[in-house]
Coordinates of C-alpha atoms in Angstrom, one line a residue:
Chain A
M1 CA 285.8 221.5 165.9
K2 CA 288.5 220.7 163.4
N3 CA 289.0 217.3 165.0
K4 CA 285.3 216.5 165.0
M5 CA 285.2 217.5 161.3
R6 CA 288.1 215.2 160.6
I7 CA 286.5 212.3 162.4
F8 CA 283.2 212.9 160.6
I9 CA 285.0 212.9 157.2
L10 CA 286.9 209.8 158.2
L11 CA 283.7 207.9 159.2
L12 CA 281.9 209.1 156.1
T13 CA 284.8 207.8 153.9
L14 CA 284.8 204.5 155.7
A15 CA 281.0 204.2 155.3
I16 CA 281.3 204.9 151.6
I17 CA 284.0 202.2 151.2
I18 CA 282.3 199.6 153.4
M19 CA 278.6 200.1 152.5
P20 CA 278.5 199.2 148.8
S21 CA 280.7 196.1 149.3
G22 CA 278.6 195.0 152.3
C23 CA 275.4 195.5 150.3
S24 CA 276.7 193.8 147.2
K25 CA 277.9 190.8 149.2
K26 CA 274.4 190.2 150.6
N27 CA 272.6 190.7 147.4
K28 CA 275.1 189.4 144.9
E29 CA 273.2 186.8 142.9
I30 CA 274.7 184.3 140.6
T31 CA 273.5 183.7 137.1
K32 CA 275.5 180.5 136.1
V33 CA 274.3 177.5 138.1
S34 CA 274.6 173.7 137.8
Y35 CA 271.7 171.3 138.4
R36 CA 272.5 167.6 138.9
L37 CA 269.6 165.2 138.2
K38 CA 269.2 161.9 140.0
W39 CA 269.0 159.7 136.9
L40 CA 269.7 159.6 133.2
F41 CA 267.7 161.7 130.8
N42 CA 264.3 160.1 130.5
T43 CA 260.7 160.9 131.1
S44 CA 261.2 161.1 134.8
V45 CA 263.0 164.3 134.3
A46 CA 260.7 165.6 131.6
G47 CA 260.2 169.1 133.1
D48 CA 264.0 169.5 133.7
I49 CA 264.6 168.8 130.0
Y50 CA 261.7 170.9 128.9
A51 CA 263.0 173.9 131.0
D52 CA 266.4 173.5 129.4
V53 CA 265.3 173.0 125.8
N54 CA 262.7 175.7 125.8
G55 CA 264.8 178.4 127.5
F56 CA 262.8 178.7 130.8
F57 CA 266.0 179.4 132.7
A58 CA 267.6 181.6 130.1
G59 CA 264.3 183.6 129.9
E60 CA 264.9 184.5 133.6
G61 CA 268.5 185.4 133.1
L62 CA 269.9 182.1 134.5
D63 CA 272.5 180.0 132.7
V64 CA 271.7 176.5 134.0
E65 CA 273.7 173.5 133.2
V66 CA 271.4 170.5 133.5
K67 CA 273.6 167.5 134.2
E68 CA 272.5 163.9 133.9
G69 CA 272.5 161.7 137.0
G70 CA 273.2 158.0 137.3
P71 CA 273.7 155.2 139.8
E72 CA 277.1 156.5 140.7
R73 CA 276.0 160.2 141.1
D74 CA 275.0 161.7 144.4
A75 CA 273.6 165.2 144.0
I76 CA 273.8 165.9 147.8
K77 CA 277.5 165.2 147.8
E78 CA 278.0 167.4 144.8
L79 CA 276.1 170.2 146.4
E80 CA 278.3 170.0 149.5
M81 CA 281.5 169.8 147.4
G82 CA 280.3 172.9 145.4
H83 CA 280.1 171.0 142.1
A84 CA 276.4 171.8 141.8
H85 CA 274.0 174.4 143.1
F86 CA 270.8 172.4 142.8
G87 CA 270.1 168.8 142.6
V88 CA 267.5 166.0 142.7
A89 CA 267.6 163.4 145.4
S90 CA 265.3 160.8 146.8
A91 CA 263.7 161.4 150.2
D92 CA 265.7 158.6 151.9
Q93 CA 268.9 160.1 150.6
V94 CA 267.9 163.5 151.9
I95 CA 266.9 162.1 155.4
R96 CA 270.1 160.1 155.6
A97 CA 272.2 163.1 154.7
V98 CA 270.4 165.4 157.1
S99 CA 271.0 162.8 159.9
K100 CA 274.7 163.2 159.1
G101 CA 274.7 166.9 159.2
A102 CA 274.4 167.7 155.5
P103 CA 273.2 171.4 155.1
I104 CA 270.5 170.7 152.5
V105 CA 267.0 171.9 152.0
V106 CA 264.2 170.5 149.9
I107 CA 262.7 173.2 147.7
A108 CA 260.2 171.1 145.7
Q109 CA 258.8 167.6 145.7
L110 CA 258.6 166.2 142.2
F111 CA 256.6 163.0 142.7
Q112 CA 253.4 163.1 144.8
I113 CA 253.1 159.3 144.5
N114 CA 256.3 157.2 144.6
P115 CA 256.8 155.6 141.1
L116 CA 258.4 152.5 142.7
Q117 CA 256.0 149.6 142.2
W118 CA 256.3 145.8 141.6
I119 CA 255.4 144.4 138.2
Y120 CA 253.8 140.9 138.0
R121 CA 252.1 138.6 135.5
S122 CA 248.4 139.1 136.3
N123 CA 247.4 135.8 134.7
E124 CA 249.7 133.8 137.0
T125 CA 249.9 135.9 140.2
K126 CA 246.8 137.2 141.9
I127 CA 247.4 140.0 144.3
N128 CA 244.3 141.7 145.7
N129 CA 245.7 142.6 149.1
V130 CA 249.0 142.5 150.9
E131 CA 248.3 139.1 152.4
D132 CA 248.5 137.7 148.8
L133 CA 252.3 138.4 148.9
K134 CA 252.7 135.5 151.2
G135 CA 254.6 132.6 149.6
K136 CA 255.7 134.7 146.6
I137 CA 259.2 135.3 145.4
I138 CA 259.7 139.1 145.5
G139 CA 262.5 141.0 143.9
I140 CA 264.2 143.7 146.0
T141 CA 267.4 145.7 145.7
F142 CA 269.1 145.1 149.0
G143 CA 270.1 148.5 150.3
G144 CA 267.8 150.3 147.9
N145 CA 264.6 152.1 148.8
D146 CA 262.5 149.3 147.4
E147 CA 263.8 147.2 150.2
T148 CA 262.8 149.9 152.7
I149 CA 259.3 150.2 151.2
M150 CA 258.7 146.5 151.1
R151 CA 259.8 146.0 154.7
A152 CA 257.7 148.9 155.8
L153 CA 254.7 147.3 154.1
L154 CA 255.2 143.9 155.6
S155 CA 255.7 145.5 159.0
K156 CA 252.5 147.6 158.7
Y157 CA 250.5 144.4 157.9
S158 CA 252.4 142.3 160.4
I159 CA 253.6 139.8 157.8
S160 CA 256.7 138.0 158.9
E161 CA 259.5 138.0 156.3
D162 CA 259.8 134.2 156.5
K163 CA 256.3 134.0 154.9
L164 CA 257.8 135.1 151.6
N165 CA 261.1 135.0 149.7
F166 CA 263.2 137.9 148.7
F167 CA 265.3 137.7 145.6
S168 CA 268.3 140.1 145.1
V169 CA 267.6 142.3 142.1
R170 CA 270.2 143.6 139.7
Y171 CA 270.1 145.5 136.4
D172 CA 268.9 142.7 134.2
Y173 CA 265.4 141.4 134.3
T174 CA 266.2 137.8 133.2
P175 CA 265.0 136.2 136.5
F176 CA 261.7 137.9 136.1
Y177 CA 261.4 136.9 132.4
E178 CA 262.3 133.4 133.3
R179 CA 259.6 133.4 136.0
R180 CA 262.1 132.7 138.8
V181 CA 260.7 135.8 140.5
A182 CA 257.0 136.6 140.7
L183 CA 257.2 140.3 141.5
W184 CA 259.9 142.6 140.2
P185 CA 260.5 146.2 141.4
V186 CA 260.3 148.8 138.6
Y187 CA 259.8 152.5 138.3
R188 CA 256.2 152.5 137.0
N189 CA 256.7 155.5 134.7
A190 CA 260.0 154.2 133.2
E191 CA 260.9 150.5 133.0
G192 CA 257.3 149.7 134.0
V193 CA 256.1 150.8 130.5
I194 CA 259.0 149.1 128.6
I195 CA 258.8 145.7 130.4
G196 CA 255.0 145.8 130.4
D197 CA 255.2 146.3 126.6
K198 CA 257.6 143.4 126.1
L199 CA 255.4 141.0 128.1
D200 CA 252.3 142.3 126.4
T201 CA 253.8 141.4 123.0
A202 CA 254.4 137.9 124.4
K203 CA 250.7 137.8 125.3
E204 CA 251.5 137.9 129.0
P205 CA 249.3 140.5 130.7
V206 CA 250.9 142.4 133.6
S207 CA 249.7 144.4 136.6
F208 CA 251.5 146.6 139.1
F209 CA 251.6 146.3 142.9
D210 CA 251.6 149.8 144.3
P211 CA 252.5 150.0 148.0
N212 CA 251.0 153.5 148.0
N213 CA 247.6 151.9 147.7
Y214 CA 248.2 150.1 151.0
G215 CA 249.1 153.2 153.0
I216 CA 252.9 153.4 152.5
H217 CA 253.6 157.0 151.6
F218 CA 257.3 157.0 151.0
V219 CA 258.4 160.1 149.3
A220 CA 260.5 159.8 146.1
N221 CA 262.5 162.5 144.3
S222 CA 262.7 166.1 145.2
V223 CA 264.6 169.2 144.2
I224 CA 267.2 170.3 146.8
T225 CA 269.8 173.0 147.4
T226 CA 272.0 174.0 150.3
Q227 CA 271.1 176.2 153.3
N228 CA 274.0 178.4 152.2
M229 CA 272.6 178.9 148.7
I230 CA 269.3 180.0 150.2
K231 CA 271.0 182.4 152.6
Q232 CA 273.5 183.8 150.1
H233 CA 271.5 183.8 146.9
P234 CA 267.9 183.8 147.8
E235 CA 266.9 185.5 144.6
T236 CA 268.7 182.9 142.4
V237 CA 267.0 180.1 144.2
K238 CA 263.6 181.8 143.8
I239 CA 264.1 182.4 140.1
F240 CA 265.4 178.9 139.5
I241 CA 262.6 177.1 141.3
T242 CA 259.9 179.3 139.8
A243 CA 261.2 178.7 136.3
L244 CA 261.6 175.0 136.9
I245 CA 258.1 174.6 138.3
K246 CA 256.7 176.6 135.5
A247 CA 258.5 174.3 133.0
W248 CA 257.2 171.2 134.7
N249 CA 253.7 172.4 134.7
E250 CA 253.9 173.1 131.0
A251 CA 255.7 169.8 130.3
L252 CA 252.9 167.9 132.1
N253 CA 250.1 169.8 130.5
P254 CA 248.4 167.3 128.1
A255 CA 248.1 170.1 125.6
N256 CA 251.9 170.2 125.3
S257 CA 252.4 166.4 125.1
D258 CA 253.9 166.5 121.6
K259 CA 256.4 169.2 122.5
T260 CA 257.4 167.4 125.7
V261 CA 257.8 164.1 124.0
E262 CA 259.9 165.7 121.3
A263 CA 262.1 167.4 123.9
I264 CA 262.7 164.1 125.8
H265 CA 263.4 162.2 122.6
K266 CA 266.1 164.7 121.7
V267 CA 268.2 163.5 124.7
D268 CA 266.8 160.0 125.0
K269 CA 267.0 158.7 121.5
D270 CA 266.9 155.0 122.4
T271 CA 263.4 155.2 123.7
P272 CA 260.7 155.1 120.9
L273 CA 258.3 158.1 120.8
D274 CA 255.2 156.1 121.6
I275 CA 256.9 154.7 124.8
I276 CA 257.9 158.1 125.9
R277 CA 254.3 159.3 125.3
R278 CA 253.0 156.5 127.6
Q279 CA 255.7 157.1 130.1
L280 CA 254.7 160.8 130.2
D281 CA 251.0 159.9 130.8
I282 CA 252.0 157.8 133.8
T283 CA 254.5 160.4 135.1
R284 CA 251.7 163.0 135.0
Q285 CA 249.5 160.8 137.2
L286 CA 252.3 160.4 139.7
M287 CA 253.3 164.0 139.8
K288 CA 249.9 165.6 139.4
P289 CA 247.4 163.0 140.6
T290 CA 244.5 165.4 140.5
D291 CA 243.8 168.7 138.8
K292 CA 244.0 170.4 142.1
T293 CA 247.5 169.1 142.9
V294 CA 250.0 172.0 142.8
F295 CA 253.1 170.7 141.1
G296 CA 256.1 170.7 143.4
S297 CA 254.1 170.9 146.6
I298 CA 255.8 169.3 149.6
D299 CA 253.7 166.7 151.4
V300 CA 255.0 167.2 154.9
N301 CA 253.1 164.3 156.3
A302 CA 254.6 161.9 153.7
W303 CA 258.0 163.2 154.6
K304 CA 257.4 162.6 158.3
E305 CA 256.2 159.1 157.5
T306 CA 259.3 158.4 155.4
E307 CA 261.4 159.6 158.4
R308 CA 259.4 157.4 160.7
I309 CA 259.9 154.3 158.5
M310 CA 263.6 155.0 158.3
I311 CA 263.9 155.2 162.1
E312 CA 261.8 152.0 162.5
Q313 CA 264.2 150.2 160.1
K314 CA 267.2 151.7 161.9
L315 CA 268.4 153.4 158.7
I316 CA 268.9 156.5 160.8
S317 CA 269.6 156.4 164.5
A318 CA 267.5 159.4 165.7
P319 CA 264.8 161.7 164.4
V320 CA 266.0 164.5 162.2
N321 CA 262.9 166.7 162.2
I322 CA 262.8 166.6 158.5
E323 CA 259.9 169.1 158.3
K324 CA 262.5 171.8 159.2
R325 CA 264.3 171.1 156.0
L326 CA 261.3 171.5 153.8
R327 CA 261.1 174.9 152.3
K328 CA 257.6 175.4 151.0
E329 CA 257.5 179.1 150.2
F330 CA 259.9 181.5 148.6
Chain B
M1 CA 307.6 139.4 155.3
F2 CA 304.0 139.1 156.2
H3 CA 304.1 141.6 159.0
K4 CA 306.1 144.0 156.8
R5 CA 303.4 143.9 154.1
L6 CA 300.7 144.6 156.7
Y7 CA 302.6 147.5 158.2
Q8 CA 303.1 149.0 154.7
F9 CA 299.4 148.6 153.9
V10 CA 298.2 150.0 157.2
F11 CA 300.5 153.0 156.7
I12 CA 299.1 153.7 153.2
Y13 CA 295.5 153.2 154.5
I14 CA 296.1 155.7 157.4
L15 CA 297.6 158.2 154.9
G16 CA 294.5 157.8 152.7
I17 CA 292.1 158.2 155.6
G18 CA 294.1 161.2 156.9
F19 CA 293.9 162.8 153.5
L20 CA 290.1 162.4 153.5
F21 CA 289.8 163.9 157.0
L22 CA 292.0 166.8 155.8
I23 CA 289.6 167.5 152.9
K24 CA 286.6 167.1 155.3
K25 CA 288.1 169.7 157.6
V26 CA 289.3 172.2 154.9
L27 CA 286.0 172.1 153.0
N28 CA 283.9 171.8 156.2
L29 CA 282.0 168.8 154.8
S30 CA 279.3 166.9 156.6
D31 CA 279.5 163.3 157.8
Y32 CA 277.3 162.3 154.8
V33 CA 280.2 163.2 152.4
I34 CA 283.1 162.0 154.5
P35 CA 282.3 160.1 157.8
S36 CA 283.9 161.3 161.0
P37 CA 286.5 159.2 162.8
V38 CA 283.9 158.3 165.5
E39 CA 281.4 157.1 162.8
I40 CA 284.1 155.0 161.1
Y41 CA 285.0 153.5 164.5
E42 CA 281.3 152.8 165.4
T43 CA 280.7 151.3 161.9
G44 CA 283.8 149.2 162.2
R45 CA 282.5 147.8 165.5
K46 CA 279.3 146.8 163.8
V47 CA 280.5 145.4 160.5
F48 CA 284.1 144.4 160.9
L49 CA 283.3 140.8 161.9
R50 CA 280.4 140.5 159.5
Y51 CA 282.7 141.6 156.6
I52 CA 285.5 139.2 157.3
P53 CA 283.6 136.1 155.9
D54 CA 282.6 138.3 152.9
V55 CA 286.3 139.2 152.2
L56 CA 287.4 135.6 152.7
N57 CA 284.6 134.5 150.3
T58 CA 285.9 137.0 147.7
L59 CA 289.5 136.1 148.3
S60 CA 288.8 132.4 147.9
V61 CA 287.2 133.0 144.5
A62 CA 290.0 135.3 143.5
I63 CA 292.6 132.7 144.4
I64 CA 290.9 130.0 142.4
G65 CA 290.5 132.3 139.5
H66 CA 294.1 133.3 139.8
V67 CA 295.4 129.7 139.9
L68 CA 293.2 128.8 136.9
S69 CA 294.6 131.8 135.0
I70 CA 298.2 130.9 135.8
F71 CA 297.6 127.4 134.7
M72 CA 295.9 128.5 131.4
A73 CA 298.4 131.2 130.7
T74 CA 301.2 128.7 131.1
I75 CA 299.6 126.2 128.7
I76 CA 298.7 128.9 126.1
G77 CA 302.0 130.6 126.6
I78 CA 303.8 127.3 125.8
I79 CA 301.6 126.6 122.8
S80 CA 301.9 130.1 121.4
R81 CA 305.7 129.8 121.2
L82 CA 305.4 126.9 118.7
S83 CA 305.0 129.2 115.8
N84 CA 305.1 132.9 115.1
W85 CA 301.6 132.8 113.6
I86 CA 300.0 131.1 116.6
G87 CA 301.8 133.4 119.0
S88 CA 300.8 136.5 117.1
F89 CA 297.2 135.3 116.8
I90 CA 296.9 134.6 120.5
K91 CA 298.5 137.9 121.4
T92 CA 296.1 139.8 119.1
A93 CA 293.1 138.0 120.6
A94 CA 294.4 138.6 124.1
F95 CA 294.9 142.3 123.5
N96 CA 291.5 142.6 121.9
I97 CA 289.6 140.8 124.6
Q98 CA 291.5 142.8 127.3
A99 CA 290.3 146.0 125.7
Y100 CA 286.7 145.2 126.4
P101 CA 285.5 146.8 129.6
I102 CA 284.5 144.1 132.0
V103 CA 281.5 146.1 133.2
A104 CA 280.1 145.7 129.6
V105 CA 280.9 142.0 129.4
A106 CA 279.9 141.0 132.9
P107 CA 276.1 141.4 132.5
I108 CA 276.3 139.0 129.5
I109 CA 278.2 136.5 131.7
F110 CA 275.6 136.8 134.5
I111 CA 272.7 136.3 132.1
L112 CA 274.4 133.1 130.7
L113 CA 275.8 131.7 134.0
G114 CA 273.6 133.2 136.6
D115 CA 274.8 135.1 139.7
G116 CA 276.6 132.2 141.4
L117 CA 280.2 131.2 141.8
S118 CA 280.9 130.4 138.1
S119 CA 280.3 134.0 136.9
R120 CA 282.5 135.5 139.6
L121 CA 285.2 133.0 138.9
L122 CA 285.1 133.6 135.2
I123 CA 285.2 137.4 135.5
A124 CA 288.1 137.2 138.1
A125 CA 290.0 134.9 135.7
M126 CA 289.3 137.1 132.7
I127 CA 290.7 140.2 134.4
C128 CA 293.9 138.6 135.5
Y129 CA 294.3 136.0 132.8
F130 CA 295.1 138.3 129.8
P131 CA 297.9 140.4 131.4
L132 CA 299.4 137.1 132.7
L133 CA 299.1 135.5 129.2
L134 CA 300.8 138.4 127.5
S135 CA 303.7 138.3 129.9
F136 CA 304.0 134.5 129.7
I137 CA 304.0 134.7 125.9
G138 CA 306.6 137.4 126.0
I139 CA 308.8 135.5 128.4
L140 CA 308.5 132.0 126.8
S141 CA 308.9 133.3 123.3
E142 CA 312.2 135.1 124.1
P143 CA 315.2 132.8 123.4
V144 CA 318.0 132.7 126.0
V145 CA 320.6 132.6 123.2
D146 CA 323.7 132.1 125.5
I147 CA 322.3 128.9 126.9
E148 CA 320.0 127.6 124.2
H149 CA 322.6 127.6 121.3
F150 CA 324.6 124.9 123.1
Y151 CA 321.6 122.6 123.2
V152 CA 320.5 123.5 119.7
H153 CA 324.0 122.8 118.2
S154 CA 324.3 119.6 120.1
G155 CA 320.8 118.5 118.9
K156 CA 319.6 118.0 122.4
M157 CA 317.1 120.8 122.4
R158 CA 313.5 119.7 123.2
W159 CA 310.5 121.9 123.8
Q160 CA 310.3 120.9 127.4
L161 CA 314.0 122.0 127.9
E162 CA 313.4 125.2 126.0
V163 CA 310.5 126.1 128.3
K164 CA 312.5 125.2 131.4
I165 CA 315.5 127.3 130.3
R166 CA 313.3 130.4 129.6
A167 CA 311.3 130.0 132.7
F168 CA 314.4 129.5 134.9
E169 CA 316.2 132.4 133.4
N170 CA 313.1 134.7 133.9
M171 CA 311.9 133.2 137.2
N172 CA 312.1 136.6 139.1
K173 CA 310.1 138.2 136.3
L174 CA 307.5 135.4 136.4
V175 CA 307.1 135.6 140.2
T176 CA 306.6 139.4 139.9
V177 CA 304.0 139.0 137.1
I178 CA 302.1 136.3 139.1
S179 CA 302.1 138.4 142.3
G180 CA 301.0 141.5 140.4
S181 CA 298.2 139.7 138.7
A182 CA 296.9 138.5 142.1
T183 CA 295.6 142.0 142.8
L184 CA 293.9 141.9 139.4
A185 CA 292.1 138.7 140.3
M186 CA 290.9 140.3 143.5
V187 CA 289.7 143.4 141.7
G188 CA 288.0 141.2 139.1
T189 CA 286.1 139.3 141.7
I190 CA 285.1 142.4 143.6
V191 CA 283.9 144.0 140.3
S192 CA 281.9 140.9 139.4
E193 CA 280.3 140.9 142.9
F194 CA 279.5 144.5 142.6
I195 CA 277.8 144.1 139.3
G196 CA 275.9 140.9 139.6
A197 CA 276.6 138.5 142.4
S198 CA 274.8 138.0 145.6
S199 CA 277.7 137.4 147.9
G200 CA 281.2 138.6 148.7
I201 CA 282.6 141.9 149.8
G202 CA 281.8 143.5 146.4
Y203 CA 278.2 142.8 147.1
S204 CA 278.5 144.4 150.5
I205 CA 280.1 147.4 149.1
R206 CA 277.3 147.8 146.6
I207 CA 274.7 147.7 149.4
A208 CA 276.7 150.3 151.3
L209 CA 276.9 152.5 148.2
Y210 CA 273.1 152.3 147.9
Q211 CA 272.9 153.6 151.5
S212 CA 275.5 156.2 150.8
D213 CA 277.5 154.8 153.7
L214 CA 281.1 155.6 153.1
A215 CA 282.1 154.4 156.5
K216 CA 281.1 150.9 155.6
I217 CA 283.0 151.2 152.4
L218 CA 286.2 152.3 154.2
I219 CA 286.0 149.3 156.5
A220 CA 285.5 147.0 153.5
L221 CA 288.5 148.6 151.8
F222 CA 290.6 148.1 154.9
L223 CA 289.8 144.4 155.1
I224 CA 290.3 144.0 151.3
G225 CA 293.7 145.6 151.7
I226 CA 294.7 143.5 154.6
F227 CA 293.8 140.2 153.0
T228 CA 295.2 141.1 149.6
S229 CA 298.5 142.1 151.3
L230 CA 298.6 138.8 153.0
Y231 CA 297.9 136.9 149.7
L232 CA 300.6 139.0 148.0
A233 CA 303.1 138.3 150.7
F234 CA 302.3 134.6 150.5
L235 CA 302.9 134.6 146.8
E236 CA 306.2 136.4 147.2
W237 CA 307.2 133.9 149.9
L238 CA 306.3 131.0 147.6
G239 CA 308.2 132.6 144.7
R240 CA 311.3 132.8 146.8
I241 CA 311.1 129.2 147.8
V242 CA 310.6 128.1 144.2
V243 CA 313.5 130.3 143.0
R244 CA 315.7 128.9 145.8
K245 CA 314.8 125.3 145.0
W246 CA 315.5 125.8 141.2
E247 CA 318.8 127.4 141.9
H248 CA 319.6 124.6 144.3
N249 CA 318.7 121.9 141.8
S250 CA 320.6 123.5 139.0

């Protein structure tokens, strides 16, 4: 009896020691997180800036460091290295990373329509259908997703690449301004507005060629995190994404335009207010194309199409079943 | 000498790759962050031969830029020793221009000269020219008193002789400076290709970066290292011959 009592007390003591620590490990949430954007602070990250400036994260008890992205930044690598908890990456980056075993998960899709389009002078170049691209000099960034999109488009419409000319695109737009290139890739909601403005001032009307109108649904930027983060800190992930989506919805609400433009201008002082305003209007159309669109919703079919295009162009060697990495509910 | 340079480079490269694999193992990183040995091997099989002409293209531009820089630095170095004022002016200008980051200057060069050979050449020359110039000015302005005073006192000193004496007395230094600046010429060419050109290994690295393909970058770095080592070994060999010849003639 004495022995049984001793064993019982011993087990009870062990249970008291182990249980709280076990429970706390499972439920321990973090309040200080880092969020790496894909690009520099501009209108494309309006909601992220809005959330930060207007205390959406702080209101939920989260201390979020919103970090600017850039050409040399890769949020996926930072997530894996533990330098960031959340990030923004393009779909092709995500699919490529998943194909190489990166443990990442998509938790919200920012753009419902890819902002990558081609600008051209509408009084000199007539494009009413894909066939009209034949014989034109088209700017593409070799290795970039504009190359993937353009090749997918040409393949879809069975246009041989020798029917047109590609021009290697860099940071400066001189070849386009000098008319050496007829179509130049731009992000419709960012440089698209700025270059369009410049040419407009020079009395050169512009139009945009949008592959989305011709059935190429190539997903653009999305918010990502790691599988481990979702497993270890599900509540933090839920709070973060809920606050972020709420902020984006407010930022894109036309009634809050002034507030959003002001928030963006605080961190993007080089862009005039009226340009930011027009960029925001276009961003809204790309992120919430209809009133019914739920901001952040993940278009699984578009993701599958993006994966199919990448397989077709041998950018990944085998299917990755990307739909398994799309987390639609929390 | 050539094979010694290659062994040394391959050893350093293997150490670097080994360090990356160690980090990959310790931090349990995916192949997206650091590629696996198999992926590097497979990528190597695919791109190795394709990258060789790219590296040779880059190396040829770097060599031309380097030779031009040596030529210009020699002339300016000789001119700048004519007077203290000219020397000091050129030095200040060289220091100032050197301080400008090439990534900021390069886009202007590409706008003015286009994305062809001339831009790459100019950037390569710019990167290796100024360090060369400063060393040349330093060497050619420093009197070798023990030898020069004899010619000065006998009234036989000419500027050609002065340059010859100073160059001869500092030949080892000059060879080291020239060899050292060769890597700068290579770096300059790669940077220019990365920023704005449409050919060369820097351009291939940029495309690989867009595709987040570190394996391709590692292969490119391997080839850059091999060819740069060969060029350095060649310069050192040439330097030894020149030194030997000068010593023999004197």
